Amino acid sequence: PEPIDAPLALLGQAAAPLALIALGMGLSEHRIGANWQVSAAICTIKLVVQPFVVWCLARAIGLPPMETKVVVLLASISVGANVYLMARQFKTLEGPVAESLVISTGLAALTTTIVLTLMGAT
């Protein structure tokens, strides 16, 4: 019914922006550079090693070229917010994961472009 649907629709529209604000507030607790060695390792694994391993696995199982490009592209994007949320939930490596989320988001603009170029998708 309309009286129930309208307020729920308004709440639904506000959910994503509010979740991003809450995520940003949580990230602001951590200083960039405090655990740079661990953050650099996480970013390297996520942005370099993971796409390469996914590409090798895709080739090994014989995925067609388009599907290979898709899975490698998905593997080359930055560390996700869910990783940060799990680190907070389990109270482990919160700072380095928060740093790697911020750093890998910026670096992914470069590394994902390189991955796409190497695969001939541009």
PDB file of N, CA and C in Angstrom, residues 16-74:
ATOM      1  N   ALA A  16      22.071   4.051   1.267  1.00  0.00           N
ATOM      2  CA  ALA A  16      23.421   3.995   0.685  1.00  0.00           C
ATOM      3  C   ALA A  16      24.256   5.222   1.068  1.00  0.00           C
ATOM      4  N   PRO A  17      23.736   6.453   0.922  1.00  0.00           N
ATOM      5  CA  PRO A  17      24.555   7.598   1.339  1.00  0.00           C
ATOM      6  C   PRO A  17      24.910   7.572   2.829  1.00  0.00           C
ATOM      7  N   LEU A  18      23.979   7.160   3.655  1.00  0.00           N
ATOM      8  CA  LEU A  18      24.268   7.095   5.092  1.00  0.00           C
ATOM      9  C   LEU A  18      25.300   6.021   5.409  1.00  0.00           C
ATOM     10  N   ALA A  19      25.253   4.914   4.690  1.00  0.00           N
ATOM     11  CA  ALA A  19      26.253   3.868   4.889  1.00  0.00           C
ATOM     12  C   ALA A  19      27.641   4.372   4.509  1.00  0.00           C
ATOM     13  N   LEU A  20      27.733   5.146   3.428  1.00  0.00           N
ATOM     14  CA  LEU A  20      29.025   5.711   3.034  1.00  0.00           C
ATOM     15  C   LEU A  20      29.526   6.727   4.056  1.00  0.00           C
ATOM     16  N   ILE A  21      28.634   7.501   4.621  1.00  0.00           N
ATOM     17  CA  ILE A  21      29.031   8.460   5.666  1.00  0.00           C
ATOM     18  C   ILE A  21      29.546   7.706   6.886  1.00  0.00           C
ATOM     19  N   ALA A  22      28.855   6.660   7.284  1.00  0.00           N
ATOM     20  CA  ALA A  22      29.301   5.864   8.434  1.00  0.00           C
ATOM     21  C   ALA A  22      30.650   5.212   8.153  1.00  0.00           C
ATOM     22  N   LEU A  23      30.847   4.720   6.944  1.00  0.00           N
ATOM     23  CA  LEU A  23      32.133   4.127   6.570  1.00  0.00           C
ATOM     24  C   LEU A  23      33.233   5.176   6.640  1.00  0.00           C
ATOM     25  N   GLY A  24      32.974   6.351   6.100  1.00  0.00           N
ATOM     26  CA  GLY A  24      33.962   7.433   6.150  1.00  0.00           C
ATOM     27  C   GLY A  24      34.304   7.846   7.567  1.00  0.00           C
ATOM     28  N   MET A  25      33.303   7.879   8.438  1.00  0.00           N
ATOM     29  CA  MET A  25      33.557   8.223   9.840  1.00  0.00           C
ATOM     30  C   MET A  25      34.440   7.170  10.504  1.00  0.00           C
ATOM     31  N   GLY A  26      34.210   5.907  10.164  1.00  0.00           N
ATOM     32  CA  GLY A  26      35.052   4.842  10.710  1.00  0.00           C
ATOM     33  C   GLY A  26      36.474   4.920  10.184  1.00  0.00           C
ATOM     34  N   LEU A  27      36.618   5.236   8.891  1.00  0.00           N
ATOM     35  CA  LEU A  27      37.951   5.344   8.302  1.00  0.00           C
ATOM     36  C   LEU A  27      38.735   6.514   8.873  1.00  0.00           C
ATOM     37  N   SER A  28      38.031   7.552   9.291  1.00  0.00           N
ATOM     38  CA  SER A  28      38.721   8.738   9.802  1.00  0.00           C
ATOM     39  C   SER A  28      39.433   8.473  11.129  1.00  0.00           C
ATOM     40  N   GLU A  29      39.158   7.361  11.765  1.00  0.00           N
ATOM     41  CA  GLU A  29      39.829   7.013  13.020  1.00  0.00           C
ATOM     42  C   GLU A  29      41.284   6.608  12.806  1.00  0.00           C
ATOM     43  N   HIS A  30      41.634   6.278  11.557  1.00  0.00           N
ATOM     44  CA  HIS A  30      42.957   5.729  11.266  1.00  0.00           C
ATOM     45  C   HIS A  30      43.773   6.733  10.457  1.00  0.00           C
ATOM     46  N   ARG A  31      45.069   6.765  10.759  1.00  0.00           N
ATOM     47  CA  ARG A  31      45.980   7.674  10.101  1.00  0.00           C
ATOM     48  C   ARG A  31      46.667   6.966   8.935  1.00  0.00           C
ATOM     49  N   ILE A  32      46.690   7.618   7.777  1.00  0.00           N
ATOM     50  CA  ILE A  32      47.395   7.051   6.630  1.00  0.00           C
ATOM     51  C   ILE A  32      48.892   7.120   6.915  1.00  0.00           C
ATOM     52  N   GLY A  33      49.576   6.025   6.715  1.00  0.00           N
ATOM     53  CA  GLY A  33      51.020   5.986   6.905  1.00  0.00           C
ATOM     54  C   GLY A  33      51.466   5.342   8.202  1.00  0.00           C
ATOM     55  N   ALA A  34      50.560   5.114   9.120  1.00  0.00           N
ATOM     56  CA  ALA A  34      50.948   4.539  10.401  1.00  0.00           C
ATOM     57  C   ALA A  34      51.439   3.095  10.243  1.00  0.00           C
ATOM     58  N   ASN A  35      50.816   2.345   9.384  1.00  0.00           N
ATOM     59  CA  ASN A  35      51.183   0.942   9.141  1.00  0.00           C
ATOM     60  C   ASN A  35      51.446   0.742   7.654  1.00  0.00           C
ATOM     61  N   TRP A  36      52.281   1.563   7.087  1.00  0.00           N
ATOM     62  CA  TRP A  36      52.423   1.575   5.640  1.00  0.00           C
ATOM     63  C   TRP A  36      52.979   0.278   5.063  1.00  0.00           C
ATOM     64  N   GLN A  37      53.795  -0.473   5.824  1.00  0.00           N
ATOM     65  CA  GLN A  37      54.356  -1.714   5.293  1.00  0.00           C
ATOM     66  C   GLN A  37      53.250  -2.747   5.066  1.00  0.00           C
ATOM     67  N   VAL A  38      52.386  -2.902   6.046  1.00  0.00           N
ATOM     68  CA  VAL A  38      51.295  -3.872   5.933  1.00  0.00           C
ATOM     69  C   VAL A  38      50.307  -3.414   4.853  1.00  0.00           C
ATOM     70  N   SER A  39      50.013  -2.120   4.829  1.00  0.00           N
ATOM     71  CA  SER A  39      49.096  -1.581   3.826  1.00  0.00           C
ATOM     72  C   SER A  39      49.654  -1.760   2.417  1.00  0.00           C
ATOM     73  N   ALA A  40      50.957  -1.532   2.261  1.00  0.00           N
ATOM     74  CA  ALA A  40      51.590  -1.719   0.951  1.00  0.00           C
ATOM     75  C   ALA A  40      51.509  -3.178   0.516  1.00  0.00           C
ATOM     76  N   ALA A  41      51.699  -4.092   1.457  1.00  0.00           N
ATOM     77  CA  ALA A  41      51.600  -5.517   1.127  1.00  0.00           C
ATOM     78  C   ALA A  41      50.177  -5.883   0.712  1.00  0.00           C
ATOM     79  N   ILE A  42      49.196  -5.379   1.442  1.00  0.00           N
ATOM     80  CA  ILE A  42      47.800  -5.656   1.099  1.00  0.00           C
ATOM     81  C   ILE A  42      47.471  -5.106  -0.280  1.00  0.00           C
ATOM     82  N   CYS A  43      47.891  -3.869  -0.554  1.00  0.00           N
ATOM     83  CA  CYS A  43      47.611  -3.248  -1.857  1.00  0.00           C
ATOM     84  C   CYS A  43      48.306  -3.994  -2.990  1.00  0.00           C
ATOM     85  N   THR A  44      49.546  -4.412  -2.767  1.00  0.00           N
ATOM     86  CA  THR A  44      50.281  -5.152  -3.803  1.00  0.00           C
ATOM     87  C   THR A  44      49.607  -6.479  -4.103  1.00  0.00           C
ATOM     88  N   ILE A  45      49.230  -7.178  -3.068  1.00  0.00           N
ATOM     89  CA  ILE A  45      48.553  -8.461  -3.276  1.00  0.00           C
ATOM     90  C   ILE A  45      47.236  -8.251  -4.002  1.00  0.00           C
ATOM     91  N   LYS A  46      46.469  -7.265  -3.589  1.00  0.00           N
ATOM     92  CA  LYS A  46      45.144  -7.040  -4.166  1.00  0.00           C
ATOM     93  C   LYS A  46      45.209  -6.504  -5.590  1.00  0.00           C
ATOM     94  N   LEU A  47      46.115  -5.566  -5.856  1.00  0.00           N
ATOM     95  CA  LEU A  47      46.117  -4.890  -7.150  1.00  0.00           C
ATOM     96  C   LEU A  47      47.047  -5.512  -8.192  1.00  0.00           C
ATOM     97  N   VAL A  48      47.999  -6.338  -7.756  1.00  0.00           N
ATOM     98  CA  VAL A  48      48.949  -6.925  -8.703  1.00  0.00           C
ATOM     99  C   VAL A  48      48.856  -8.450  -8.707  1.00  0.00           C
ATOM    100  N   VAL A  49      49.011  -9.040  -7.530  1.00  0.00           N
ATOM    101  CA  VAL A  49      49.072 -10.497  -7.453  1.00  0.00           C
ATOM    102  C   VAL A  49      47.714 -11.131  -7.777  1.00  0.00           C
ATOM    103  N   GLN A  50      46.649 -10.630  -7.166  1.00  0.00           N
ATOM    104  CA  GLN A  50      45.333 -11.242  -7.388  1.00  0.00           C
ATOM    105  C   GLN A  50      44.898 -11.221  -8.857  1.00  0.00           C
ATOM    106  N   PRO A  51      45.018 -10.101  -9.589  1.00  0.00           N
ATOM    107  CA  PRO A  51      44.637 -10.153 -11.007  1.00  0.00           C
ATOM    108  C   PRO A  51      45.472 -11.155 -11.806  1.00  0.00           C
ATOM    109  N   PHE A  52      46.772 -11.249 -11.485  1.00  0.00           N
ATOM    110  CA  PHE A  52      47.626 -12.197 -12.197  1.00  0.00           C
ATOM    111  C   PHE A  52      47.206 -13.637 -11.906  1.00  0.00           C
ATOM    112  N   VAL A  53      46.940 -13.940 -10.650  1.00  0.00           N
ATOM    113  CA  VAL A  53      46.512 -15.303 -10.281  1.00  0.00           C
ATOM    114  C   VAL A  53      45.171 -15.630 -10.931  1.00  0.00           C
ATOM    115  N   VAL A  54      44.252 -14.680 -10.927  1.00  0.00           N
ATOM    116  CA  VAL A  54      42.944 -14.906 -11.558  1.00  0.00           C
ATOM    117  C   VAL A  54      43.113 -15.118 -13.053  1.00  0.00           C
ATOM    118  N   TRP A  55      43.987 -14.346 -13.692  1.00  0.00           N
ATOM    119  CA  TRP A  55      44.233 -14.520 -15.122  1.00  0.00           C
ATOM    120  C   TRP A  55      44.800 -15.919 -15.399  1.00  0.00           C
ATOM    121  N   CYS A  56      45.766 -16.357 -14.575  1.00  0.00           N
ATOM    122  CA  CYS A  56      46.339 -17.698 -14.742  1.00  0.00           C
ATOM    123  C   CYS A  56      45.278 -18.782 -14.567  1.00  0.00           C
ATOM    124  N   LEU A  57      44.429 -18.628 -13.562  1.00  0.00           N
ATOM    125  CA  LEU A  57      43.367 -19.615 -13.344  1.00  0.00           C
ATOM    126  C   LEU A  57      42.355 -19.615 -14.494  1.00  0.00           C
ATOM    127  N   ALA A  58      42.012 -18.440 -14.990  1.00  0.00           N
ATOM    128  CA  ALA A  58      41.069 -18.346 -16.111  1.00  0.00           C
ATOM    129  C   ALA A  58      41.642 -19.026 -17.345  1.00  0.00           C
ATOM    130  N   ARG A  59      42.920 -18.808 -17.608  1.00  0.00           N
ATOM    131  CA  ARG A  59      43.562 -19.467 -18.751  1.00  0.00           C
ATOM    132  C   ARG A  59      43.636 -20.977 -18.533  1.00  0.00           C
ATOM    133  N   ALA A  60      43.919 -21.387 -17.281  1.00  0.00           N
ATOM    134  CA  ALA A  60      44.070 -22.812 -16.986  1.00  0.00           C
ATOM    135  C   ALA A  60      42.756 -23.577 -17.159  1.00  0.00           C
ATOM    136  N   ILE A  61      41.636 -22.947 -16.815  1.00  0.00           N
ATOM    137  CA  ILE A  61      40.360 -23.652 -16.956  1.00  0.00           C
ATOM    138  C   ILE A  61      39.704 -23.396 -18.306  1.00  0.00           C
ATOM    139  N   GLY A  62      40.352 -22.597 -19.140  1.00  0.00           N
ATOM    140  CA  GLY A  62      39.875 -22.400 -20.502  1.00  0.00           C
ATOM    141  C   GLY A  62      38.702 -21.451 -20.655  1.00  0.00           C
ATOM    142  N   LEU A  63      38.647 -20.419 -19.828  1.00  0.00           N
ATOM    143  CA  LEU A  63      37.576 -19.434 -19.996  1.00  0.00           C
ATOM    144  C   LEU A  63      37.732 -18.712 -21.330  1.00  0.00           C
ATOM    145  N   PRO A  64      36.624 -18.377 -21.976  1.00  0.00           N
ATOM    146  CA  PRO A  64      36.703 -17.586 -23.213  1.00  0.00           C
ATOM    147  C   PRO A  64      37.302 -16.206 -22.923  1.00  0.00           C
ATOM    148  N   PRO A  65      37.801 -15.525 -23.951  1.00  0.00           N
ATOM    149  CA  PRO A  65      38.481 -14.233 -23.748  1.00  0.00           C
ATOM    150  C   PRO A  65      37.627 -13.184 -23.019  1.00  0.00           C
ATOM    151  N   MET A  66      36.371 -13.041 -23.370  1.00  0.00           N
ATOM    152  CA  MET A  66      35.543 -12.024 -22.723  1.00  0.00           C
ATOM    153  C   MET A  66      35.362 -12.311 -21.238  1.00  0.00           C
ATOM    154  N   GLU A  67      35.082 -13.556 -20.881  1.00  0.00           N
ATOM    155  CA  GLU A  67      34.907 -13.920 -19.485  1.00  0.00           C
ATOM    156  C   GLU A  67      36.213 -13.766 -18.707  1.00  0.00           C
ATOM    157  N   THR A  68      37.332 -14.070 -19.363  1.00  0.00           N
ATOM    158  CA  THR A  68      38.637 -13.886 -18.732  1.00  0.00           C
ATOM    159  C   THR A  68      38.859 -12.412 -18.408  1.00  0.00           C
ATOM    160  N   LYS A  69      38.545 -11.541 -19.355  1.00  0.00           N
ATOM    161  CA  LYS A  69      38.711 -10.105 -19.116  1.00  0.00           C
ATOM    162  C   LYS A  69      37.822  -9.624 -17.975  1.00  0.00           C
ATOM    163  N   VAL A  70      36.619 -10.150 -17.900  1.00  0.00           N
ATOM    164  CA  VAL A  70      35.686  -9.727 -16.847  1.00  0.00           C
ATOM    165  C   VAL A  70      36.192 -10.139 -15.472  1.00  0.00           C
ATOM    166  N   VAL A  71      36.606 -11.391 -15.316  1.00  0.00           N
ATOM    167  CA  VAL A  71      37.036 -11.833 -13.989  1.00  0.00           C
ATOM    168  C   VAL A  71      38.337 -11.166 -13.570  1.00  0.00           C
ATOM    169  N   VAL A  72      39.231 -10.922 -14.535  1.00  0.00           N
ATOM    170  CA  VAL A  72      40.475 -10.228 -14.199  1.00  0.00           C
ATOM    171  C   VAL A  72      40.189  -8.778 -13.837  1.00  0.00           C
ATOM    172  N   LEU A  73      39.266  -8.151 -14.540  1.00  0.00           N
ATOM    173  CA  LEU A  73      38.874  -6.781 -14.201  1.00  0.00           C
ATOM    174  C   LEU A  73      38.306  -6.719 -12.786  1.00  0.00           C
ATOM    175  N   LEU A  74      37.438  -7.645 -12.444  1.00  0.00           N
ATOM    176  CA  LEU A  74      36.885  -7.677 -11.088  1.00  0.00           C
ATOM    177  C   LEU A  74      37.966  -7.926 -10.047  1.00  0.00           C
TER     178      LEU A  74
END
